[in-house]
Amino acid sequence: MIEKTVRVCVPGTSANCGPGFDTLGVACTIYNELELTLLADEHLEIAVTGEGAGNIPGDARNIVWRSIRMLLRRAHVEEQYRGACIRMKNGIPLSRGLGSSAAAIVAGLKAANLILDNRFSRRELLQMATDLEGHPDNVAPAIFGGFTISVLHEGHPECFSFLPKLPLRLVVAVPSFPLSTRAARNVLPAEVPLKDAVFNVSRAALLVAALSKGNVHFLQHAFEDALHQPYRAKLIPGMYEVFQAAKEAGALGVSMSGAGPCLIAFTLEHAEEIGDAMVQTFGRYDVEARALMLKVDDRGVRIKK
Amino acid sequence: MIEKTVRVCVPGTSANCGPGFDTLGVACTIYNELELTLLADEHLEIAVTGEGAGNIPGDARNIVWRSIRMLLRRAHVEEQYRGACIRMKNGIPLSRGLGSSAAAIVAGLKAANLILDNRFSRRELLQMATDLEGHPDNVAPAIFGGFTISVLHEGHPECFSFLPKLPLRLVVAVPSFPLSTRAARNVLPAEVPLKDAVFNVSRAALLVAALSKGNVHFLQHAFEDALHQPYRAKLIPGMYEVFQAAKEAGALGVSMSGAGPCLIAFTLEHAEEIGDAMVQTFGRYDVEARALMLKVDDRGVRIKK
C-alpha cells in the first residue's frame, strides 16, 4: 500500500442567521486546513497550530480522527488504515459559534473520502457529518458553501444551498469567552407562543427570498428572531446593545452566530465601522472582543493545492 | 362631475401554502369581476351574479362598498361620491378558503383608486386592505399576484411577491360546506412545541427557495406543516386521507387552503387525476366536493378591458 497525503480547506460557518433557527446556515471566508496521511499501522499523530491549539485532544478522542474512522468504517476499509498523521492549521475560533466542530468533522470526512477516490457523494458526507454533529446546521454550509437551508426528514438531512445575489459582508464580533452549545440549548423552552413561530416563519421566508433575489429593501426586517435569541440574551452581556450599535453603524441586520457568543452583522457597506461599533459596545459591558471582516464562502470544503 | 365607470378583475387566493402559516399566499386563476360607477347622490345599487349571489349583502354592510368608502375617506373625497352602482360577477367560492373576502376588498379599493386616477400606490392599497381584512395573507397576493411573503412590522405589512420558476398547477378540492375563518382560528393553541416551530421555519424557507429557483426535488418535502393543520384537521372530515390520495396520484404536496375547507394540491402534472382522487376520497367521508384546475395568477388585481 502506498501512503497518500491529501490537504483540504474547510470554511467556518454561522448557523441560524437571524430567523432561521436550526435551519439556515452560511459558510464564511475563515478557514481550517487539514493535511491527512492515512497509515496502515495503528499509529496516530496529531499536530495542531492556530486557534485552540492547546485545547484540542491529540489522541483517539480527536473529532477529526473520529470522523475519518467513521468514513473508513462505512467504506469497510478500517482494517487497511489503522493510523494517521494529522496536521491541522486552524483559523476558526473554538466554541464561539463559528462551527469549529463542524469544520473538523467535514475536513476529516472530506480528506478521508479523497484518499478513497471520492467513494461517497456530498449527500452521503452530509448524512455522516449530521450523524456525528447531531444536526446539519453547520456541517451543511461547511460542505456546500453559500447559504444553506437544512431540513430533517425522518432523520435524514436535506440541504438546499444557494448564493446571495448581493455582495454581502459578514462582520463577526468574537468575544473572548467561550459558550457551549449545550448550555445555550438548555435555556430554551419546550414550547413557544404561536405568534413567535409565525414571526420566524415569515422572516425566514422573507430572508431567503430577499437573499436569493438580491433585494436590499426587504433585508432590513428579515434578520429578526423571536425563537431563540430572547432566551439566550442573558448568556451574552450587552447583546441587544451590540445589535443596536451595529445597525446604527449601517448593518442591514444582526444576530447571534449559532448559539453564540459570536454576534454577526450582515451588511453591504461600512463593515469596518460596524466592527468597531460592535467591539466598543461589547467593551462597555466588560466583554473583550475582536472583529472579523468576512464574506460568504461560495464553495464549501475543498482540496487545498 | 362626470360619472366614470371602471371594471376590474381580481384573483382568488390561497393562504398558508403548507408551512407558510400566516405568511405565504398565492394568487390563483379564478376571478371575481367588479364594475363600479361612483355617484354623487347617496344612492347604492348592488347587483351580484355567480358564487354566493344570494348570501352577499346588497346594502351598506357590503364589503366591496365599505372598502370603496375607506379609500374615498383616505382621499378626502367621500362627500363628492356618496353613492355607487356596483355590479359583481363572482367566480370565487364564498367561505371556502379561497380569499373571497380579500378579493372583494381588493376589487373595491382598486376600482375606486382607478376612478381617482391611481392616487394611491399598491403599497398603500396593501395597507388599507390589511386594515380592512385584519391580516395581509390573502390581500397581498390578490394585489400583487404570484406567491407572496407577508411580514407585519409594527402593524405595517411588507409584502414580497415572486413567481415560481416552475409551471405549477394548483388543484383545489372545494367541499360543499363553508367554514368560517374565526371558527378555524379558535381551535389553534396559544403555544406550540419549539420543534414544531422549527419544522415550519425550515420548510417555509425550503419552499420559497425551491419555488424561486425552480427545483422540483426539494418541493417534495416542502409543503408539510406542523403549526395549524394538525389542530384544524378535525374540522374537515377525511383531510389527511385526501392529502394521501393526492400525493399517490402524483401531487408534489398538499395543504389546507387558508383555514379550509378547500384543500389544495401543488403539482406539475396529472392535475385531472389528482382532482378526481381528492373528490373521490372526500366522497368516502360523505363530503360532497368538486375540483378546480388552476394555475398561478401572475398579475394580481387588474383593469378589466
XYZ file of C-alpha atoms in Angstrom:
610
model
C 0.000 0.000 0.000
C 1.294 3.413 -0.985
C 0.920 6.204 1.522
C -1.144 9.080 0.217
C -1.299 12.579 1.633
C -4.149 14.994 0.973
C -4.797 18.574 2.032
C -8.235 20.152 2.454
C -9.512 23.558 3.429
C -12.877 23.972 5.185
C -14.830 27.168 5.962
C -16.177 28.297 9.296
C -19.954 28.607 9.408
C -22.613 30.646 11.138
C -25.922 28.953 11.943
C -29.417 30.388 12.465
C -28.741 33.672 10.601
C -31.483 35.523 12.470
C -34.891 33.924 11.947
C -33.599 30.625 10.535
C -33.277 28.882 13.909
C -31.998 25.303 13.427
C -32.491 25.808 9.671
C -30.268 28.359 7.970
C -26.502 28.433 7.832
C -23.856 30.341 5.942
C -20.252 29.494 5.096
C -17.749 32.263 5.870
C -14.326 33.122 4.496
C -12.422 31.900 7.551
C -10.761 28.518 7.282
C -9.197 25.491 8.887
C -6.682 23.476 6.914
C -6.087 19.775 7.334
C -3.288 17.610 5.992
C -4.003 13.903 6.282
C -1.884 10.849 5.684
C -3.547 7.509 6.381
C -1.253 4.820 7.779
C -1.503 1.066 7.741
C -0.092 0.825 11.283
C -2.003 1.689 14.409
C -0.121 4.918 14.877
C -1.810 8.272 15.492
C -0.006 11.583 15.253
C -1.915 14.832 15.617
C -0.369 18.292 15.369
C -2.406 21.465 15.756
C -1.404 25.067 15.164
C -3.565 28.186 15.307
C -6.882 28.563 17.101
C -7.425 26.291 20.086
C -4.088 24.548 19.614
C -3.742 23.875 23.342
C -7.326 22.627 23.811
C -7.725 20.053 21.056
C -7.183 16.393 22.063
C -4.209 14.806 20.325
C -5.395 11.222 20.819
C -8.248 8.934 19.688
C -10.867 11.328 21.124
C -9.957 13.874 18.454
C -13.053 14.702 16.400
C -11.163 14.858 13.084
C -9.840 11.358 13.671
C -13.270 10.081 14.799
C -14.787 11.442 11.596
C -12.099 9.779 9.490
C -12.730 6.485 11.327
C -16.472 6.681 10.632
C -15.899 7.115 6.915
C -13.350 4.311 6.807
C -15.812 2.010 8.597
C -18.627 2.910 6.186
C -16.246 2.090 3.322
C -15.235 -1.175 5.041
C -11.533 -0.283 4.928
C -10.941 0.417 8.607
C -8.561 -2.542 8.835
C -6.411 -1.255 5.963
C -5.952 2.166 7.561
C -5.489 1.876 11.300
C -3.475 5.013 11.875
C -2.960 8.508 10.577
C -0.793 11.544 10.578
C -2.999 14.607 11.021
C -1.834 18.192 10.766
C -4.317 20.975 11.447
C -3.861 24.690 10.924
C -6.896 26.334 12.469
C -8.230 29.782 11.662
C -11.713 29.254 13.124
C -12.092 30.234 16.804
C -13.182 27.376 19.104
C -16.576 27.264 20.863
C -17.582 30.736 19.717
C -20.439 29.878 17.355
C -18.455 29.718 14.120
C -18.793 25.995 13.523
C -15.316 24.823 14.579
C -16.528 21.303 15.398
C -18.477 21.084 12.126
C -15.337 22.211 10.289
C -13.282 19.491 11.994
C -15.853 16.822 11.088
C -16.238 17.926 7.478
C -12.478 18.296 6.979
C -11.888 14.778 8.306
C -14.612 13.229 6.145
C -13.575 15.107 3.008
C -9.893 14.252 3.401
C -10.569 10.561 4.028
C -13.003 10.490 1.108
C -10.351 11.995 -1.165
C -7.910 9.243 -0.216
C -10.651 6.735 -1.131
C -11.062 8.443 -4.539
C -14.344 10.157 -3.617
C -16.205 6.942 -2.895
C -19.014 8.896 -1.203
C -21.134 11.717 -2.646
C -21.553 15.075 -0.917
C -25.050 13.998 0.174
C -23.557 10.916 1.818
C -20.941 13.076 3.527
C -23.786 15.299 4.760
C -25.526 12.291 6.311
C -22.316 11.131 8.057
C -21.471 14.636 9.246
C -25.012 15.091 10.599
C -24.783 11.767 12.432
C -21.526 12.918 14.038
C -22.572 16.502 14.854
C -26.188 15.739 15.802
C -27.682 18.349 13.452
C -26.997 19.605 9.912
C -26.998 23.369 10.601
C -23.222 23.928 10.408
C -21.987 20.853 8.560
C -24.268 21.617 5.584
C -22.746 25.033 4.751
C -19.259 23.674 5.555
C -19.815 21.037 2.847
C -21.751 23.009 0.217
C -20.744 26.637 0.803
C -23.060 29.649 0.434
C -26.248 29.849 2.436
C -27.902 26.543 3.224
C -31.412 25.549 4.251
C -31.424 22.273 6.152
C -34.488 20.128 6.740
C -34.560 16.873 8.658
C -36.956 14.404 7.045
C -37.337 11.221 9.091
C -33.801 11.643 10.429
C -32.281 12.294 7.002
C -30.935 15.770 6.240
C -31.919 17.526 3.022
C -29.892 20.610 2.208
C -30.575 23.361 -0.290
C -27.576 25.597 -0.966
C -27.732 28.987 -2.669
C -25.608 32.089 -3.120
C -26.962 35.528 -2.245
C -27.396 37.859 -5.205
C -25.762 40.645 -3.211
C -22.139 41.357 -2.246
C -22.881 40.556 1.385
C -20.261 41.254 4.051
C -20.287 39.397 7.360
C -18.920 41.265 10.357
C -18.383 38.938 13.290
C -17.703 40.203 16.815
C -15.837 37.448 18.660
C -15.938 37.718 22.467
C -13.006 36.338 24.397
C -15.173 33.875 26.381
C -16.418 30.537 25.011
C -20.025 29.281 25.267
C -21.018 25.662 24.991
C -23.835 24.858 22.602
C -25.286 22.541 25.237
C -25.511 25.345 27.812
C -27.118 27.598 25.205
C -29.634 24.884 24.326
C -30.607 24.297 27.953
C -32.062 27.809 28.303
C -34.587 27.239 25.503
C -38.230 26.480 26.415
C -40.035 23.373 25.122
C -42.977 25.475 23.970
C -43.181 28.924 22.405
C -46.046 31.293 21.581
C -47.646 30.508 18.206
C -47.224 34.174 17.254
C -43.456 33.880 17.773
C -43.412 30.846 15.493
C -45.237 32.883 12.830
C -42.783 35.748 13.386
C -39.875 33.488 12.445
C -41.654 31.592 9.658
C -42.446 34.871 7.894
C -38.990 36.392 8.355
C -37.119 33.224 7.383
C -39.202 33.061 4.185
C -38.542 36.747 3.524
C -34.818 36.384 4.199
C -34.420 33.502 1.756
C -36.428 35.341 -0.913
C -34.590 38.637 -0.460
C -31.139 36.997 -0.481
C -31.823 34.810 -3.493
C -33.430 37.639 -5.476
C -30.941 40.272 -4.285
C -33.456 42.671 -2.779
C -31.930 45.011 -0.203
C -35.162 46.702 0.866
C -36.625 43.518 2.308
C -33.429 42.527 4.119
C -33.999 45.329 6.619
C -36.646 43.406 8.571
C -35.533 39.935 7.584
C -32.881 39.199 10.232
C -35.084 39.393 13.318
C -35.745 36.400 15.566
C -38.214 35.542 18.317
C -37.477 31.839 18.838
C -34.080 31.588 20.494
C -32.283 34.916 20.943
C -34.667 36.293 23.607
C -33.890 33.275 25.817
C -30.164 33.262 25.176
C -29.585 37.002 25.516
C -28.783 36.627 29.221
C -25.757 34.473 28.324
C -24.156 37.316 26.345
C -23.760 40.630 28.205
C -24.795 43.613 26.089
C -26.122 41.542 23.186
C -29.029 43.774 22.213
C -26.911 46.881 22.659
C -24.313 45.449 20.267
C -27.145 44.712 17.799
C -28.299 48.307 18.080
C -24.792 49.721 17.647
C -24.222 47.601 14.530
C -27.496 48.760 12.980
C -26.730 52.391 13.756
C -23.343 51.920 12.050
C -25.118 50.707 8.911
C -25.784 46.957 9.251
C -28.848 45.522 7.487
C -29.341 43.041 10.307
C -27.553 41.443 13.233
C -27.976 38.125 15.008
C -26.296 35.594 17.228
C -23.926 33.356 15.302
C -25.218 29.878 16.048
C -25.690 29.664 19.799
C -23.177 32.483 20.353
C -21.261 34.083 21.863
C -20.212 35.496 18.466
C -22.580 38.099 17.069
C -22.781 38.533 13.310
C -23.794 41.616 11.352
C -24.921 41.376 7.723
C -24.133 44.394 5.581
C -23.272 45.682 2.127
C -21.038 48.516 3.318
C -19.361 50.183 6.323
C -18.012 46.834 7.535
C -15.085 48.392 9.425
C -17.291 50.920 11.210
C -19.764 48.214 12.140
C -16.999 46.020 13.547
C -15.607 48.904 15.597
C -19.050 49.781 16.955
C -19.688 46.164 17.976
C -16.337 45.753 19.735
C -16.657 49.086 21.529
C -20.170 48.318 22.708
C -19.101 44.904 23.997
C -16.340 46.779 25.848
C -18.932 48.850 27.711
C -20.238 45.555 29.122
C -16.734 44.406 30.096
C -16.601 41.908 27.261
C -13.294 41.843 25.445
C -13.916 41.166 21.766
C -12.352 41.402 18.334
C -13.988 41.836 14.938
C -13.605 39.622 11.873
C -14.384 41.004 8.410
C -15.675 38.105 6.339
C -17.588 37.328 3.163
C -19.733 34.406 2.104
C -17.633 31.390 1.128
C -19.089 30.111 -2.138
C -17.536 26.658 -2.397
C -17.513 24.822 0.917
C -14.838 22.254 1.774
C -12.259 21.833 -0.991
C -8.897 20.397 -1.903
C -6.041 22.618 -0.768
C -3.444 22.872 -3.516
C -68.920 65.931 -12.156
C -68.827 63.336 -14.894
C -69.766 59.803 -13.979
C -66.991 57.351 -14.606
C -67.303 53.581 -14.792
C -64.391 51.196 -14.284
C -64.106 47.420 -14.419
C -61.564 45.356 -12.509
C -60.762 41.678 -12.253
C -59.290 40.196 -9.061
C -57.872 36.707 -8.436
C -58.836 34.275 -5.721
C -56.017 33.432 -3.333
C -54.838 30.557 -1.178
C -53.094 31.375 2.102
C -50.595 29.381 4.183
C -49.450 27.125 1.299
C -48.342 24.352 3.648
C -45.641 25.554 6.060
C -46.176 29.275 5.455
C -48.797 29.727 8.171
C -49.951 33.377 8.303
C -47.102 34.197 5.900
C -47.341 32.749 2.398
C -50.089 33.260 -0.127
C -50.618 32.536 -3.796
C -52.902 34.113 -6.377
C -54.915 31.619 -8.451
C -56.512 31.800 -11.895
C -60.063 32.083 -10.600
C -61.599 35.537 -10.621
C -64.222 37.962 -9.450
C -65.140 40.869 -11.676
C -66.354 44.224 -10.451
C -67.919 47.090 -12.385
C -68.061 50.299 -10.378
C -69.709 53.635 -11.061
C -69.345 56.236 -8.321
C -72.343 58.515 -7.878
C -72.639 61.974 -6.368
C -76.001 61.107 -4.789
C -76.458 58.925 -1.723
C -77.762 56.049 -3.788
C -76.420 52.499 -3.521
C -77.192 49.788 -6.033
C -75.519 46.375 -5.727
C -76.062 43.501 -8.131
C -74.326 40.149 -7.690
C -74.206 37.165 -10.028
C -72.250 33.953 -9.683
C -70.825 32.498 -6.461
C -72.641 33.449 -3.277
C -75.109 35.690 -5.122
C -77.838 35.002 -2.557
C -75.606 35.488 0.508
C -73.910 38.806 -0.176
C -75.464 41.896 1.468
C -76.798 44.407 -1.045
C -76.717 47.361 1.343
C -74.165 49.485 3.214
C -72.779 46.397 5.015
C -71.397 45.149 1.709
C -67.622 44.696 1.997
C -66.902 45.990 -1.514
C -68.740 49.202 -0.697
C -67.063 49.511 2.718
C -63.665 49.178 1.014
C -64.578 51.838 -1.528
C -65.721 54.124 1.304
C -62.421 53.687 3.145
C -60.414 54.708 0.103
C -62.665 57.693 -0.584
C -62.257 58.826 3.035
C -58.469 58.483 2.876
C -58.549 60.591 -0.298
C -60.852 63.137 1.403
C -63.452 62.862 -1.358
C -66.170 60.952 0.482
C -68.512 63.927 0.187
C -68.120 64.073 -3.590
C -69.032 60.410 -4.038
C -71.822 59.402 -1.712
C -73.293 56.588 -3.743
C -72.361 53.892 -6.208
C -73.576 51.386 -8.685
C -71.755 48.091 -8.050
C -72.002 45.024 -10.284
C -70.186 41.880 -9.218
C -69.690 38.709 -11.208
C -68.150 36.219 -8.799
C -66.164 33.143 -9.745
C -64.534 32.625 -6.329
C -66.479 30.347 -3.935
C -67.508 32.002 -0.652
C -66.102 30.994 2.774
C -64.125 28.071 1.385
C -60.558 29.327 1.922
C -60.012 30.912 -1.492
C -59.881 34.505 -0.333
C -63.340 35.687 -1.429
C -63.436 38.472 1.167
C -59.902 39.598 0.273
C -60.945 39.655 -3.390
C -63.958 41.837 -2.572
C -61.808 44.259 -0.578
C -59.055 44.488 -3.178
C -61.519 44.846 -6.055
C -63.305 47.705 -4.277
C -60.060 49.521 -3.445
C -58.581 49.059 -6.906
C -61.731 50.232 -8.693
C -62.133 53.330 -6.509
C -58.419 54.083 -6.895
C -58.760 53.889 -10.682
C -61.570 56.420 -10.620
C -59.267 58.670 -8.580
C -56.531 58.270 -11.230
C -54.420 55.902 -9.099
C -53.919 58.347 -6.273
C -52.609 55.554 -4.031
C -49.703 53.179 -4.671
C -50.039 49.406 -4.425
C -48.245 49.524 -1.077
C -50.842 51.981 0.197
C -53.622 49.734 -1.098
C -51.967 46.848 0.756
C -52.063 48.824 3.996
C -55.750 49.711 3.550
C -56.680 46.165 2.554
C -54.815 44.776 5.564
C -56.614 47.212 7.872
C -59.947 46.013 6.460
C -59.192 42.269 6.395
C -57.161 42.148 9.626
C -54.178 40.376 8.059
C -52.247 40.583 4.766
C -52.181 36.838 3.897
C -54.821 36.939 1.139
C -54.994 40.610 0.181
C -51.257 40.642 -0.643
C -51.411 38.000 -3.411
C -54.749 39.464 -4.610
C -52.948 42.787 -5.146
C -49.536 41.642 -6.393
C -50.168 38.224 -7.960
C -47.786 35.252 -7.803
C -46.623 33.929 -4.463
C -46.324 36.469 -1.679
C -44.469 36.524 1.624
C -46.129 38.877 4.099
C -44.497 40.217 7.229
C -46.115 42.527 9.733
C -43.614 45.047 11.069
C -45.068 47.191 13.848
C -48.542 46.818 12.332
C -47.403 47.647 8.801
C -47.456 44.910 6.174
C -44.420 44.305 3.994
C -45.003 42.031 1.037
C -42.510 40.305 -1.209
C -44.025 38.887 -4.390
C -42.348 36.351 -6.658
C -43.246 33.942 -9.456
C -42.303 30.275 -9.234
C -39.760 29.123 -11.810
C -41.889 26.053 -12.498
C -45.149 25.545 -14.413
C -47.035 24.881 -11.193
C -50.636 23.636 -11.326
C -52.985 24.159 -8.388
C -55.682 21.544 -7.908
C -58.287 22.696 -5.416
C -60.888 20.356 -3.929
C -63.864 22.506 -2.882
C -66.176 20.865 -0.327
C -69.843 21.858 -0.384
C -69.805 23.116 3.224
C -68.452 26.518 4.300
C -66.057 27.072 7.235
C -65.632 30.380 8.988
C -62.079 31.592 9.456
C -62.982 32.564 13.018
C -64.077 29.027 13.893
C -60.886 27.661 12.351
C -58.773 30.127 14.340
C -60.453 29.236 17.642
C -59.088 25.676 17.536
C -55.470 26.869 17.472
C -53.392 26.752 20.682
C -51.639 29.821 22.080
C -48.371 27.907 22.429
C -46.752 25.266 20.257
C -43.744 22.968 20.686
C -40.483 24.693 19.690
C -39.691 21.723 17.464
C -42.910 22.323 15.505
C -41.901 25.948 15.022
C -38.537 24.777 13.652
C -40.344 22.259 11.432
C -42.245 25.093 9.744
C -39.377 27.596 9.668
C -37.206 25.082 7.809
C -39.902 24.001 5.366
C -41.117 27.531 4.633
C -37.527 28.547 3.858
C -37.086 25.462 1.671
C -40.393 26.071 -0.134
C -39.509 29.673 -1.012
C -36.036 28.655 -2.199
C -37.264 25.701 -4.249
C -40.076 27.698 -5.889
C -37.943 30.709 -6.702
C -35.067 28.600 -8.040
C -37.336 26.075 -9.783
C -36.069 22.967 -8.009
C -38.566 20.085 -8.075
C -36.580 17.699 -5.895
C -36.830 19.926 -2.832
C -40.543 20.621 -3.286
C -41.325 17.050 -2.240
C -40.845 17.763 1.471
C -41.538 21.477 1.341
C -45.335 21.575 1.706
C -45.621 19.976 5.141
C -46.961 21.849 8.169
C -46.975 21.302 11.928
C -48.374 24.636 13.137
C -52.052 24.723 12.164
C -53.232 21.754 10.122
C -52.945 19.182 12.953
C -55.359 21.276 15.053
C -57.767 22.039 12.220
C -57.913 18.541 10.741
C -60.940 17.670 12.871
C -62.958 20.393 11.112
C -62.506 18.712 7.713
C -63.557 15.038 7.529
C -61.014 12.895 5.682
C -58.434 15.672 5.312
C -55.299 13.569 5.710
C -56.765 10.825 3.541
C -57.381 13.379 0.771
C -53.760 14.548 1.184
C -52.576 10.970 0.821
C -54.760 10.303 -2.243
C -53.480 13.462 -3.959
C -49.860 12.500 -3.324
C -50.443 8.974 -4.594
C -51.960 10.486 -7.746
C -48.783 12.489 -8.295
C -49.006 15.733 -6.300
C -45.753 17.272 -5.022
C -47.537 18.491 -1.908
C -50.973 19.159 -0.488
C -52.249 21.527 2.179
C -55.285 23.301 3.521
C -56.150 26.378 1.505
C -56.145 29.135 4.103
C -58.206 27.915 7.027
C -60.070 25.483 4.769
C -62.266 23.711 3.977
C -60.698 23.785 0.490
C -57.657 21.548 0.134
C -55.030 22.472 -2.445
C -52.581 20.203 -4.226
C -49.446 21.564 -5.888
C -48.248 19.652 -8.921
C -46.507 19.821 -12.278
C -48.575 17.082 -13.925
C -51.536 14.696 -13.560
C -53.794 17.529 -12.407
C -57.014 15.823 -13.564
C -56.142 12.545 -11.846
C -55.234 14.368 -8.657
C -58.535 16.266 -8.685
C -60.502 13.044 -9.219
C -58.649 11.300 -6.405
C -59.316 14.170 -3.996
C -63.035 14.376 -4.816
C -63.488 10.606 -4.589
C -61.701 10.412 -1.265
C -63.794 13.241 0.153
C -66.818 11.220 -1.030
C -65.772 8.288 1.152
C -66.130 10.649 4.130
C -69.574 11.850 2.961
C -68.198 15.181 1.848
C -69.539 16.357 -1.479
C -66.795 18.212 -3.328
C -65.730 19.450 -6.743
C -62.266 20.048 -8.157
C -60.886 23.244 -9.695
C -57.898 23.089 -12.031
C -55.981 26.345 -11.579
C -52.610 27.936 -12.217
C -50.713 30.720 -10.509
C -52.092 34.142 -11.428
C -49.058 36.288 -12.239
C -50.546 39.791 -12.178
C -52.947 40.305 -9.285
C -55.853 42.737 -9.496
C -56.086 44.480 -12.878
C -58.247 46.598 -15.139
C -60.806 44.511 -16.967
C -60.970 45.616 -20.601
